[in-house]
Coordinates of C-alpha atoms in Angstrom, one line a residue:
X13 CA -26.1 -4.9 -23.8
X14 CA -24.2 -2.4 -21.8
X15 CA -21.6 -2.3 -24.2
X16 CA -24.2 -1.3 -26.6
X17 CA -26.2 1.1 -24.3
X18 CA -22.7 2.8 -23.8
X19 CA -22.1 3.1 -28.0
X20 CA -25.6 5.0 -28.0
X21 CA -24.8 7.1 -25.1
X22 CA -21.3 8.4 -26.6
X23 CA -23.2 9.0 -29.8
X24 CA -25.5 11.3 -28.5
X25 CA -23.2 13.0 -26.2
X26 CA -20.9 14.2 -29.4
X27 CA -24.0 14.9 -31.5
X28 CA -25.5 17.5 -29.0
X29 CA -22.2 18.5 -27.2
X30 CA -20.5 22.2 -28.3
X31 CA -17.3 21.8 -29.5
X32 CA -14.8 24.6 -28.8
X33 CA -11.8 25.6 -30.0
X34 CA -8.6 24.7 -28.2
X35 CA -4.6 25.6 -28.8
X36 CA -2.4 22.4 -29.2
X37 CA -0.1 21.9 -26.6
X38 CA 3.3 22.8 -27.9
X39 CA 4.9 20.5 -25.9
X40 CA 3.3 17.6 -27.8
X41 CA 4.3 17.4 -31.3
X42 CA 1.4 17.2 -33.9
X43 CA 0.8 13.7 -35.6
X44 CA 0.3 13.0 -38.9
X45 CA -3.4 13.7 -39.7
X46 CA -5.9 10.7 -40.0
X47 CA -9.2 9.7 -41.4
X48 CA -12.3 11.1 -39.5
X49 CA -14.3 7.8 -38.7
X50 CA -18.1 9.0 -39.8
X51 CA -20.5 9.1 -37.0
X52 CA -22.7 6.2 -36.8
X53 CA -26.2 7.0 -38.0
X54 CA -29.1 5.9 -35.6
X55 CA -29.7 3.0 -38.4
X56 CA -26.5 1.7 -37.4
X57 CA -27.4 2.3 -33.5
X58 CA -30.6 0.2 -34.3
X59 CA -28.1 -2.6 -35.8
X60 CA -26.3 -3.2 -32.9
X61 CA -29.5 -3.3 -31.0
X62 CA -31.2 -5.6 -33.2
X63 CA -28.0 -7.8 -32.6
X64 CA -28.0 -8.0 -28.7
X65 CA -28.4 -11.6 -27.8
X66 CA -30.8 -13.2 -25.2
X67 CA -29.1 -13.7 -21.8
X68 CA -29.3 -17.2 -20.7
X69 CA -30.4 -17.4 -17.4
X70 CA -33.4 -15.5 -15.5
X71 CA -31.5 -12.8 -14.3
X72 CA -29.8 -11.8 -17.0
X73 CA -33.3 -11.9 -18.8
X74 CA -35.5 -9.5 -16.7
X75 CA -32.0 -7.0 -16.2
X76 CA -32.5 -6.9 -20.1
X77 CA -35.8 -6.3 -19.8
X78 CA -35.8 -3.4 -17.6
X79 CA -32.8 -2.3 -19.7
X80 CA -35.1 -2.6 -23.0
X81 CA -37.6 -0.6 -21.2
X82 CA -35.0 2.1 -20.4
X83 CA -34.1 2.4 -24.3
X84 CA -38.0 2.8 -24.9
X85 CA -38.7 5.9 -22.9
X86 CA -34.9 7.1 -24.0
X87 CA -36.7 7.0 -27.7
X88 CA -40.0 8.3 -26.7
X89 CA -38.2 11.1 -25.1
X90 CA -36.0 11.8 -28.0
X91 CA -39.0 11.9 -30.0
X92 CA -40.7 14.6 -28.1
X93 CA -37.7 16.6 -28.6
X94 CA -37.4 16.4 -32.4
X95 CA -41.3 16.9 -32.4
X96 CA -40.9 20.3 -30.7
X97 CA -38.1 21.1 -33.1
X98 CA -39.7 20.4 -36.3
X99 CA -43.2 22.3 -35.1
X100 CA -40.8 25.0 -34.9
X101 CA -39.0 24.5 -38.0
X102 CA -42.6 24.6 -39.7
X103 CA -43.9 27.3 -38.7
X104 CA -40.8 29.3 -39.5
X105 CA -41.2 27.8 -42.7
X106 CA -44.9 28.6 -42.7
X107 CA -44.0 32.4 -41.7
X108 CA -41.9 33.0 -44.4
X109 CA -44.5 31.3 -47.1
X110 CA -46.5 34.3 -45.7
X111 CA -49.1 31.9 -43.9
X112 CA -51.6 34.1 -40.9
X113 CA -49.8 33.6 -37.8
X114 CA -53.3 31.9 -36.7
X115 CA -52.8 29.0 -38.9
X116 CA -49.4 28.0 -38.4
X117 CA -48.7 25.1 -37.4
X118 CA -51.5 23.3 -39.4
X119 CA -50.7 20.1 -40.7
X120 CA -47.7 19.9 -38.6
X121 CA -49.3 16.8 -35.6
X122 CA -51.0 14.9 -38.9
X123 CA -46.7 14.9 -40.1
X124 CA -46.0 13.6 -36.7
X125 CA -48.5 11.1 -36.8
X126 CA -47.4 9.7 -40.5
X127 CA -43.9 9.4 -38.9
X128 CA -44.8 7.4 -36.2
X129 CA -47.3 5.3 -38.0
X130 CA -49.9 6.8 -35.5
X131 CA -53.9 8.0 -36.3
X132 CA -54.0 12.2 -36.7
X133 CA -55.6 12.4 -33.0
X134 CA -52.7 10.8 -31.3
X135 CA -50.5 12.7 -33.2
X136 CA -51.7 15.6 -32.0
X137 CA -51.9 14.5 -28.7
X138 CA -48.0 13.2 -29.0
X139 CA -47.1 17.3 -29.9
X140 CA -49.1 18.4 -27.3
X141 CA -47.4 15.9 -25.3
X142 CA -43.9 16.9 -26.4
X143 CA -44.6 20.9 -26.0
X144 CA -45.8 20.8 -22.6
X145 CA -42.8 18.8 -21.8
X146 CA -40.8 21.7 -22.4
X147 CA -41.7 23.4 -19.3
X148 CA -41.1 20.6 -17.0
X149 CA -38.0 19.6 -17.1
X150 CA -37.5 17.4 -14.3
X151 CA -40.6 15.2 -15.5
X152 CA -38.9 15.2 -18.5
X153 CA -35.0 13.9 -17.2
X154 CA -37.3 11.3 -15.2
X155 CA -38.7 10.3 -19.0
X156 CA -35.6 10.2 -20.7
X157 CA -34.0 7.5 -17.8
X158 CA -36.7 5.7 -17.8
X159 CA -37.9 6.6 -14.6
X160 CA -41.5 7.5 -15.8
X161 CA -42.6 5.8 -18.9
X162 CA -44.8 7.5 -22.2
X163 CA -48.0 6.9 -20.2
X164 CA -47.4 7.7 -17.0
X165 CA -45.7 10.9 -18.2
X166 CA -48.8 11.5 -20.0
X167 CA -50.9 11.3 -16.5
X168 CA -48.7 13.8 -14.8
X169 CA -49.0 16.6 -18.3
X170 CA -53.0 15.9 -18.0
X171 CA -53.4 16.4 -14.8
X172 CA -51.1 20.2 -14.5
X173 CA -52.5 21.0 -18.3
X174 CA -54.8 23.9 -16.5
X175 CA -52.3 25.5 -14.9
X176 CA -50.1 28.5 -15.9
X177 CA -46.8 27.7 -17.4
X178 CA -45.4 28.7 -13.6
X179 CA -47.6 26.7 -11.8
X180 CA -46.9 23.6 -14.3
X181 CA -43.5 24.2 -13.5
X182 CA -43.6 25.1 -9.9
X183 CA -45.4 21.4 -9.8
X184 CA -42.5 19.8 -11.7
X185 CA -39.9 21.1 -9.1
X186 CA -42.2 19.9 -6.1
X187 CA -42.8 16.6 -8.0
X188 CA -39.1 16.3 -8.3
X189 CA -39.6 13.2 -10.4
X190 CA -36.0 12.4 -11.6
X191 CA -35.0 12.0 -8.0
X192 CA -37.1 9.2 -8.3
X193 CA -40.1 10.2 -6.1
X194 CA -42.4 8.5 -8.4
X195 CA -40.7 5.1 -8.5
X196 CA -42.9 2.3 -7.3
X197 CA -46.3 4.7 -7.6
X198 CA -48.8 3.3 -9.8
X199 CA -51.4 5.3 -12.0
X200 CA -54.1 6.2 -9.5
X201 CA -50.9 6.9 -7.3
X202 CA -49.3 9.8 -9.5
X203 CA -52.6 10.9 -10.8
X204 CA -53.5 11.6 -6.7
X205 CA -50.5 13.0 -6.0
X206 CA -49.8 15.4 -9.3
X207 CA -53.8 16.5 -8.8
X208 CA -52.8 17.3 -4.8
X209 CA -49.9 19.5 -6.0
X210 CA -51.9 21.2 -9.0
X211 CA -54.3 22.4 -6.6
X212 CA -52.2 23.8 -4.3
X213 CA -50.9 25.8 -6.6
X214 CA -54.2 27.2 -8.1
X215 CA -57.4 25.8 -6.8
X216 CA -59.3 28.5 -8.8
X217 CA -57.9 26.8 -12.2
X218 CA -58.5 23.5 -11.1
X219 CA -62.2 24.6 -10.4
X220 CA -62.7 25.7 -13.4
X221 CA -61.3 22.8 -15.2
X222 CA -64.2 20.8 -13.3
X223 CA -66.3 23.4 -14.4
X224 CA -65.4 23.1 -17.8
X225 CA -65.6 19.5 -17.6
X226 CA -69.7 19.4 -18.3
X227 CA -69.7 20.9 -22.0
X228 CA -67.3 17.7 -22.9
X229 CA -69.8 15.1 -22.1
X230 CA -70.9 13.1 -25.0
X231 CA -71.2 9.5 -26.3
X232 CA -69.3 7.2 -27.9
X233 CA -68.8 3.9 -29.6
X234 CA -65.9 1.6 -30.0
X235 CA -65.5 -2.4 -31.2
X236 CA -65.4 -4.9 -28.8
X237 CA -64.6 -8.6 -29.5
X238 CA -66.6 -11.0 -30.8
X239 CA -69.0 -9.0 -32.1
X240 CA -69.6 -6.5 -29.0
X241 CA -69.3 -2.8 -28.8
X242 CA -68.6 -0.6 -26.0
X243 CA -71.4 2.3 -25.4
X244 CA -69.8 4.9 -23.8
X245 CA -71.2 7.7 -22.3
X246 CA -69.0 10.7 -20.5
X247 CA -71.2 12.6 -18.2
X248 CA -71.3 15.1 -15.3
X249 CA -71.0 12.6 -11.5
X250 CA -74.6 13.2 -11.0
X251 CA -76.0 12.1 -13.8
X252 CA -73.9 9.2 -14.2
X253 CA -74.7 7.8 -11.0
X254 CA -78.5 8.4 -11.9
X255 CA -78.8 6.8 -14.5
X256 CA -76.7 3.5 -13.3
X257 CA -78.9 3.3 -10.0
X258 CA -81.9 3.4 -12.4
X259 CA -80.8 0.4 -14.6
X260 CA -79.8 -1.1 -11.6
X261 CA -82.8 -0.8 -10.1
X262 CA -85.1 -2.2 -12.9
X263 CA -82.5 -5.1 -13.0
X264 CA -83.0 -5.7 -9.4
X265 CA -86.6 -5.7 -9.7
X266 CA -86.9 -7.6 -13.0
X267 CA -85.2 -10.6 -11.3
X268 CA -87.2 -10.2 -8.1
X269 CA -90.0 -11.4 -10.4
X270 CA -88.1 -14.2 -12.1
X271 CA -86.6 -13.2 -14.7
X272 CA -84.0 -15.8 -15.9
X273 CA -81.2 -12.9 -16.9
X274 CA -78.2 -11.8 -15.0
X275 CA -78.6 -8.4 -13.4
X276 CA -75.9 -7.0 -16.1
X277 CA -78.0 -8.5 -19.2
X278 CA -80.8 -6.7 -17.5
X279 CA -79.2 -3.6 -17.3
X280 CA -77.6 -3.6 -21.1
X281 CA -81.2 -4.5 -22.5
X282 CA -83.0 -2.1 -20.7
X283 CA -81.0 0.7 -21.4
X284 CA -81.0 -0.1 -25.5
X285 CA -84.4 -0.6 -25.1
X286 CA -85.2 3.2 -23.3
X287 CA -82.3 4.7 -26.3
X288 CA -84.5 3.2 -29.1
X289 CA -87.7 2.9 -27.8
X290 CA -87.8 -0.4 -29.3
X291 CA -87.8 -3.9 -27.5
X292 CA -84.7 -5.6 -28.8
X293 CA -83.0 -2.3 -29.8
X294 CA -83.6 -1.9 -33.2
X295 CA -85.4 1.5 -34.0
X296 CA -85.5 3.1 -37.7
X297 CA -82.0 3.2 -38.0
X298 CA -80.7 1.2 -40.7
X299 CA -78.1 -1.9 -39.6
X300 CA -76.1 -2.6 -43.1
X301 CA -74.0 -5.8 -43.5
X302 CA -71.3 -6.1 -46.3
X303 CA -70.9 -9.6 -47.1
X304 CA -70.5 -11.9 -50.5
X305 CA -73.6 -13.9 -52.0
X306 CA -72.2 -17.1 -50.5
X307 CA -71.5 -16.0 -47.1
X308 CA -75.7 -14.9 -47.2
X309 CA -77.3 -17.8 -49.0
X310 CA -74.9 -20.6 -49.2
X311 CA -73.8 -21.0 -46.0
X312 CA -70.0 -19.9 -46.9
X313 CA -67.7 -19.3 -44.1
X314 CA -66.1 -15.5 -45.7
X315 CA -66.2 -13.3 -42.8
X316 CA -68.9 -9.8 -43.6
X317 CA -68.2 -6.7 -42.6
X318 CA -70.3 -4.2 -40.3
X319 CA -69.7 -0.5 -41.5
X320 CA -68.5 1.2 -38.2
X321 CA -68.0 -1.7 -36.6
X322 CA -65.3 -4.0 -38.5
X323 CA -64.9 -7.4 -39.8
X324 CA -67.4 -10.4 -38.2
X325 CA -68.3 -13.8 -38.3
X326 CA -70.3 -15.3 -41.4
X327 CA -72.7 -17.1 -39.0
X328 CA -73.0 -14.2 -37.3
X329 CA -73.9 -12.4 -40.0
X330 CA -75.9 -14.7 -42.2
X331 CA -77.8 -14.7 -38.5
X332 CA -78.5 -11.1 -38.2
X333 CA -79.4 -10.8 -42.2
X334 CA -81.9 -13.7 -42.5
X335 CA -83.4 -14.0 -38.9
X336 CA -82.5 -10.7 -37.4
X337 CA -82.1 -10.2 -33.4
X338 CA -85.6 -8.9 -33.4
X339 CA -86.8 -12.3 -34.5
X340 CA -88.4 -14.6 -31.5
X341 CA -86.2 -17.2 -30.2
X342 CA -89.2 -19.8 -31.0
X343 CA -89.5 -18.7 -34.4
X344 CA -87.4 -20.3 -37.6
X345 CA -86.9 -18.2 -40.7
X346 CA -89.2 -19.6 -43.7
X347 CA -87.6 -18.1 -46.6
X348 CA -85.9 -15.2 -48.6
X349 CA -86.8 -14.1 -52.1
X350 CA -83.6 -14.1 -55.1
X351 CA -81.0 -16.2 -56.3
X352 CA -77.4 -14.6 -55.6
X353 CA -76.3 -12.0 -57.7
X354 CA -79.8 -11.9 -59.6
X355 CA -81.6 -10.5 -56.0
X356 CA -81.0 -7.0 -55.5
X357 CA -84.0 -5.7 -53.5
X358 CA -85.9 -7.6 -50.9
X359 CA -88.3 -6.3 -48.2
X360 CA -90.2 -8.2 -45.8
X361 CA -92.5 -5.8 -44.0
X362 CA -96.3 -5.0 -44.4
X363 CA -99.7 -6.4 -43.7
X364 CA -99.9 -7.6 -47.3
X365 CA -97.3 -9.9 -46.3
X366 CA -97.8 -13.7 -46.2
X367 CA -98.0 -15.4 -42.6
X368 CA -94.6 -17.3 -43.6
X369 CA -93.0 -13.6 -44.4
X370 CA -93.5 -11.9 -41.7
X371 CA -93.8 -14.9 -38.6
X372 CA -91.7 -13.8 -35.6
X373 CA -90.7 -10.2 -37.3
X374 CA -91.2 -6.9 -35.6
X375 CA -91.6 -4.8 -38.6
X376 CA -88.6 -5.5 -40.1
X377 CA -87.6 -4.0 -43.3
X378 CA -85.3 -6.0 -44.7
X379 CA -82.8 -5.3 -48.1
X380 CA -80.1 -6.7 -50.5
X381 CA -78.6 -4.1 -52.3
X382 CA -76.0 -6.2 -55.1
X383 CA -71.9 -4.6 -55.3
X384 CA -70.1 -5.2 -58.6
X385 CA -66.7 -5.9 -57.9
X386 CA -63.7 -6.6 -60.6
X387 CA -62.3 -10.4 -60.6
X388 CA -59.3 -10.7 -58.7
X389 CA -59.0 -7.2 -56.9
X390 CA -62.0 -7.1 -55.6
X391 CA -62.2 -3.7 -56.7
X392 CA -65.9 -2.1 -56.6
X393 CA -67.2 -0.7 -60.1
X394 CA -66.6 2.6 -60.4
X395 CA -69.4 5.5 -60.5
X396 CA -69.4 9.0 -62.1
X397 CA -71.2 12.2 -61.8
X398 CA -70.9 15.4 -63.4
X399 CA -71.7 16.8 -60.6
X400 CA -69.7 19.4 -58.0
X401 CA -71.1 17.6 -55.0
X402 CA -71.1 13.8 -54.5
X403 CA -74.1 12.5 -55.1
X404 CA -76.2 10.1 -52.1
X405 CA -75.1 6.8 -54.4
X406 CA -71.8 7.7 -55.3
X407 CA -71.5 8.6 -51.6
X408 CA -72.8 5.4 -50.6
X409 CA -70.1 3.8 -53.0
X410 CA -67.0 5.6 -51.4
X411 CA -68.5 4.6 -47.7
X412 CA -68.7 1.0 -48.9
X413 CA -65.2 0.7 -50.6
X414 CA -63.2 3.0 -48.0
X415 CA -65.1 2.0 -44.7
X416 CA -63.4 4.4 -42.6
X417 CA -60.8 7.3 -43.1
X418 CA -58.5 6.8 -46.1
X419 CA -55.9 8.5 -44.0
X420 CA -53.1 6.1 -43.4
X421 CA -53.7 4.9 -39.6
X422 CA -56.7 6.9 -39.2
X423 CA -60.0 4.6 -38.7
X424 CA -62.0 8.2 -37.6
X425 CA -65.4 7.7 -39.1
X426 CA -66.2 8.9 -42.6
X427 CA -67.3 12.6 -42.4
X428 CA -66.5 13.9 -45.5
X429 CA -66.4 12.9 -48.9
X430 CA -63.3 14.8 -50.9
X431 CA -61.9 15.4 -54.4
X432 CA -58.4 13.7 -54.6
X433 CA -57.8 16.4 -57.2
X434 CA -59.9 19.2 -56.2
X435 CA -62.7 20.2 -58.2
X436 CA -61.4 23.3 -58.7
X437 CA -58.2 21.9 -60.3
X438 CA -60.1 19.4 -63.0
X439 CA -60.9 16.9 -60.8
X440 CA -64.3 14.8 -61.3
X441 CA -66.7 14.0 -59.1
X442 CA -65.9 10.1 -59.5
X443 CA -65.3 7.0 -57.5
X444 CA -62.1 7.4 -59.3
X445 CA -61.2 10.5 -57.6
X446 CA -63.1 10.7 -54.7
X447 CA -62.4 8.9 -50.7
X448 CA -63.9 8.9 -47.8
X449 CA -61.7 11.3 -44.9
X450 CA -63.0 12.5 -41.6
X451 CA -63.4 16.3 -40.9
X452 CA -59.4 16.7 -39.5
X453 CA -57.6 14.5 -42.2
X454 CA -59.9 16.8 -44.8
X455 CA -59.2 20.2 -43.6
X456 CA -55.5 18.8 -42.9
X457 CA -55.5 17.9 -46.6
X458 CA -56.4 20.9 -48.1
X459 CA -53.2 22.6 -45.7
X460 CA -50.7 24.1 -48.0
X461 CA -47.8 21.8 -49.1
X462 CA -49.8 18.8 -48.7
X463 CA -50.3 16.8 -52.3
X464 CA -52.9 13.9 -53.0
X465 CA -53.6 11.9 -56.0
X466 CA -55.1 8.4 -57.2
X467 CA -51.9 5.7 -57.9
X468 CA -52.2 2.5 -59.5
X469 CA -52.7 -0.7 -56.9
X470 CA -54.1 -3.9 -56.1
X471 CA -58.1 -1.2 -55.3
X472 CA -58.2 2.1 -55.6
X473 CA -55.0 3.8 -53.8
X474 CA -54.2 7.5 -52.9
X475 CA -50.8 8.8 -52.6
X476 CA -50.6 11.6 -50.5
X477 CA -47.6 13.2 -49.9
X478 CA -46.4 15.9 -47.3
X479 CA -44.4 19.2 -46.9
X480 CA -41.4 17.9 -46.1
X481 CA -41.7 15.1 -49.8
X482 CA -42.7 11.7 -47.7
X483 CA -45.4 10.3 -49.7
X484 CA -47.6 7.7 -47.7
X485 CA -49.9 5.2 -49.9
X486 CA -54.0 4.4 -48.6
X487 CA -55.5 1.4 -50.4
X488 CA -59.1 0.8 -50.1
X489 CA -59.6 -2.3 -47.7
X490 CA -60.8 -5.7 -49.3
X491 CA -64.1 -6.5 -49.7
X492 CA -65.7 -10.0 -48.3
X493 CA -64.6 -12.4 -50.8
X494 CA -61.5 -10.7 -51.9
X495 CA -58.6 -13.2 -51.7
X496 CA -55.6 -11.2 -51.0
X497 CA -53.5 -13.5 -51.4
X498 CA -54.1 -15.5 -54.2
X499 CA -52.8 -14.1 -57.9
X500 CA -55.2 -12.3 -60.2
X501 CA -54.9 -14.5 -62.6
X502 CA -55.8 -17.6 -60.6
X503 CA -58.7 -15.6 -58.7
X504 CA -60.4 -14.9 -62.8
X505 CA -60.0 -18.5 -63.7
X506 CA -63.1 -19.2 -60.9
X507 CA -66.6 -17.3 -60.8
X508 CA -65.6 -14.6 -57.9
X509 CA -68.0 -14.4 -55.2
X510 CA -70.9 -11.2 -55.8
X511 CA -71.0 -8.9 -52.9
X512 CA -74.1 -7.8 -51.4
X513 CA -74.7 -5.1 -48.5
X514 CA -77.5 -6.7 -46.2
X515 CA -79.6 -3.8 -44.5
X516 CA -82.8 -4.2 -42.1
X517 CA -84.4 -1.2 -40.3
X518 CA -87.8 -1.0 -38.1
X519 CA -89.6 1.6 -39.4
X520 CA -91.1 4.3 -37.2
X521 CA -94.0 3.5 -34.8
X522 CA -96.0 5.9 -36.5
X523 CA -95.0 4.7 -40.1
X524 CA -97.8 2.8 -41.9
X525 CA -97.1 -0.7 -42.7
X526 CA -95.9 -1.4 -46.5
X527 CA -96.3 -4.6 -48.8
X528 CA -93.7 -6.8 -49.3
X529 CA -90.9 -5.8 -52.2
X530 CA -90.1 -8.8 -54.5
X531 CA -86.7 -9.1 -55.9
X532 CA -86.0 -6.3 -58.3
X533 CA -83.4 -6.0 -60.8
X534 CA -82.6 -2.6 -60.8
X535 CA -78.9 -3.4 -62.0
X536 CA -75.7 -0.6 -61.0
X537 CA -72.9 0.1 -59.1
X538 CA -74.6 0.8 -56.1
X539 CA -78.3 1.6 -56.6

């Protein structure tokens, strides 16, 4: 390993030293000339790598370890380095195209983020990262040995971002991180100590950050496992702790009187229940389900999937489709109008309804819109429209086929709905031609230098390709039911699963109550 570590070193030496020009000694006569061996390419550098062995015993083992973690932040670091050099070789590209000096640099973090195989936010972050770096450069010789890792690098950057570039650096020499100063701290450790040194530098601009602080608050949702979600709500100290010693307190007192729940199931169904208004939580917001005939009414075990959520459980699903969490516990579902890929619409909801319809429902409407997909791929059917804007179907089609962000390693939530080929280029308004893309990867998109166009695949794909040529593929995701793996032509031999999307919604309080919809057969792409 050392002698390997040692190889790389050398290498990078003679890449970034200056070579000067020197008289030969006329003492020593000249030699014949030889062959220049080529440098080694970091390919190669990755070779030998890839070929050091494990040590045997323990020791060995953790010394390579700590060495392998050394080589990490050596990368990371030689990342942000080529980062900062290729913003600048854009926008000196970007100056010469003639682009407004207040938009260069656009599209320059989402080319980071493609490289690294990261979502357009981080990338961003990474450059930001990288840039700020610049003007430490003692936090930055402590990244590049390994004496602060990525994150913890990360910490020290957020925590001086307020300050002037003087103060950031006065920080860095008082810091003094390469000497080690750092070594042993944990997170809450450098965080206390870079915020200390921050503020002696300039209380006023750590005030204001604090200040500043309160128009960022806002809510947010993120997949949990097994079929949980994190709420997340970012909000001034004040209000926080409000609202937690008020859930805490109605969980306090709802046990007092016997209830059978643990003071944090208290506390989560109280506060959905004050969001929505709604005992159980579900208000007149729609809860759709993606899922194939089987999985819904034959008890198949394909996995559905929950727009904004992800992939989950068929029992899980076939539970929340045919009972519902707003059915009572006591209650067991009767029955469900339509026969597979013949039922496309089906409500329960009303006082028309029959007793067996409606029994242990809270004013559920409930829905099965049917998906045409093509054998094999799993592809869905494509839609047209002649018109310039996508239409509410068609838009529902591209939210069901793309899910999230058709940017490669972006799972942002759909925003937008965009022309591969612009309109104004001949493009159609068609499922063909149109993905889903969150506001950044759409504006990024439309950035000069940046290409995109539909590409034969296994479901719809998208080439896009970037200013500097690299062209990065998107395919759709696979619908429930869609075996991957399997060949085409074995999938057509067998009747391919139907896809349905499963939908149920409350409707509002004041909302009068509707009959029940029989099963339609209103037949298209996505009605």
């Amino acid at each position: 390993m050392e002698a390997v570590l040692g190889t790389a070193a050398v290498v990078g030496a003679g890449r970034y030293a200056t070579s000067q020009p020197c008289a030969v000694p006329a003492a020593v006569p000249l030699q014949p000339a030889t062959a220049v061996t080529p440098e080694p390419s970091l390919a190669d550098v990755l070779g030998l790598l890839d070929r050091v062995p494990v040590p045997a015993d323990g020791v060995g083992m953790v010394e390579q370890m700590r060495l392998w973690e050394e080589v990490k932040c050596l990368a990371g670091a030689q990342q942000a380095r080529l980062a900062v050099a290729f913003d600048l070789q854009q926008r000196r590209e970007q100056a010469a195209a003639g682009v407004p000096v207040e938009e260069q640099g656009a599209g320059v973090a989402a080319q980071i983020a493609l490289a690294r195989r990261e979502s357009p936010a981080r990338g961003s972050r990474l450059l930001g990262l990288a840039k700020t770096l610049t003007g430490m450069p003692r936090t930055f010789a402590a990244f590049r040995s390994g004496l602060l890792n990525e994150w913890r690098v990360t910490l020290v950057i957020k925590e001086t971002i307020c300050l002037s570039v003087e103060d950031r650096a006065g920080v860095d020499e008082e810091l003094a991180a390469d000497t080690g100063a750092l070594d042993g701290a944990g997170d809450k450790a450098i965080i206390a100590t870079v915020r200390a040194a921050a503020y002696r530098r300039d209380p006023a601009s750590v005030a204001k950050r604090a200040a500043r602080a309160v128009s960022e608050r806002c809510v947010s949702l993120r997949p949990a496992p097994d079929t949980m979600t994190y709420l997340t709500a970012l909000l001034p100290v004040t209000q926080g702790v409000a609202a937690y010693a008020a859930l805490a307190k109605e969980a306090d007192a709802a046990r007092s009187a016997g209830d059978g729940r643990s003071r944090g199931q208290v506390m989560a169904d109280t506060l959905v229940e004050r969001i929505t208004g709604t005992p159980g939580g579900i208000s007149g917001v729609e809860i759709q389900l993606v899922m194939t005939d089987r999985t819904l009414l034959q008890a198949d075990a394909e996995p559905a999937r929950l727009p904004g959520y992800g992939t989950v459980p068929a029992a899980w699903a076939r539970d929340i489709a045919l009972t519902g969490e707003a059915r009572n516990s006591e209650t067991a579902p009767q029955s469900l109008t339509g026969r597979g890929s013949d039922a496309v619409t089906v409500g329960i909801a009303g006082e028309d309804a029959s007793a067996d319809d409606v029994a242990g429902l809270r004013q559920l409407d409930l829905w099965v819109r049917r998906l045409y997909t093509a054998p094999g791929s799993g592809e869905l059917v494509a839609m047209d429209s002649k018109a310039r804007l996508f239409p509410a179907g068609l838009k529902r089609f591209l939210q069901i086929r793309d899910d999230t962000c058709r940017t490669p390693y972006c799972d942002a939530p759909i925003r937008h709905h965009d022309h591969i080929t612009a309109w104004h280029n001949g493009g159609p308004t068609s499922a063909g031609n149109g993905q889903g893309l969150c506001e950044a990867c759409n504006h990024t998109k439309e950035t000069p230098g940046w290409t995109a166009k539909p590409v034969p695949g296994p479901r719809h794909t998208v080439a896009t390709t970037t200013p500097t040529g690299h062209t990065y593929h998107s395919t759709a995701p696979p619908l429930p039911g869609t075996n991957v793996a399997k060949p085409a032509a074995a999938v057509a031999e067998s009747r391919p699963p139907a896809v349905v999307q499963v939908g149920m919604a409350a409707p509002p309080t004041s909302a009068p109550r509707r009959p029940v919809r029989r099963a339609s057969r209103k037949m298209s792409g996505v009605p």
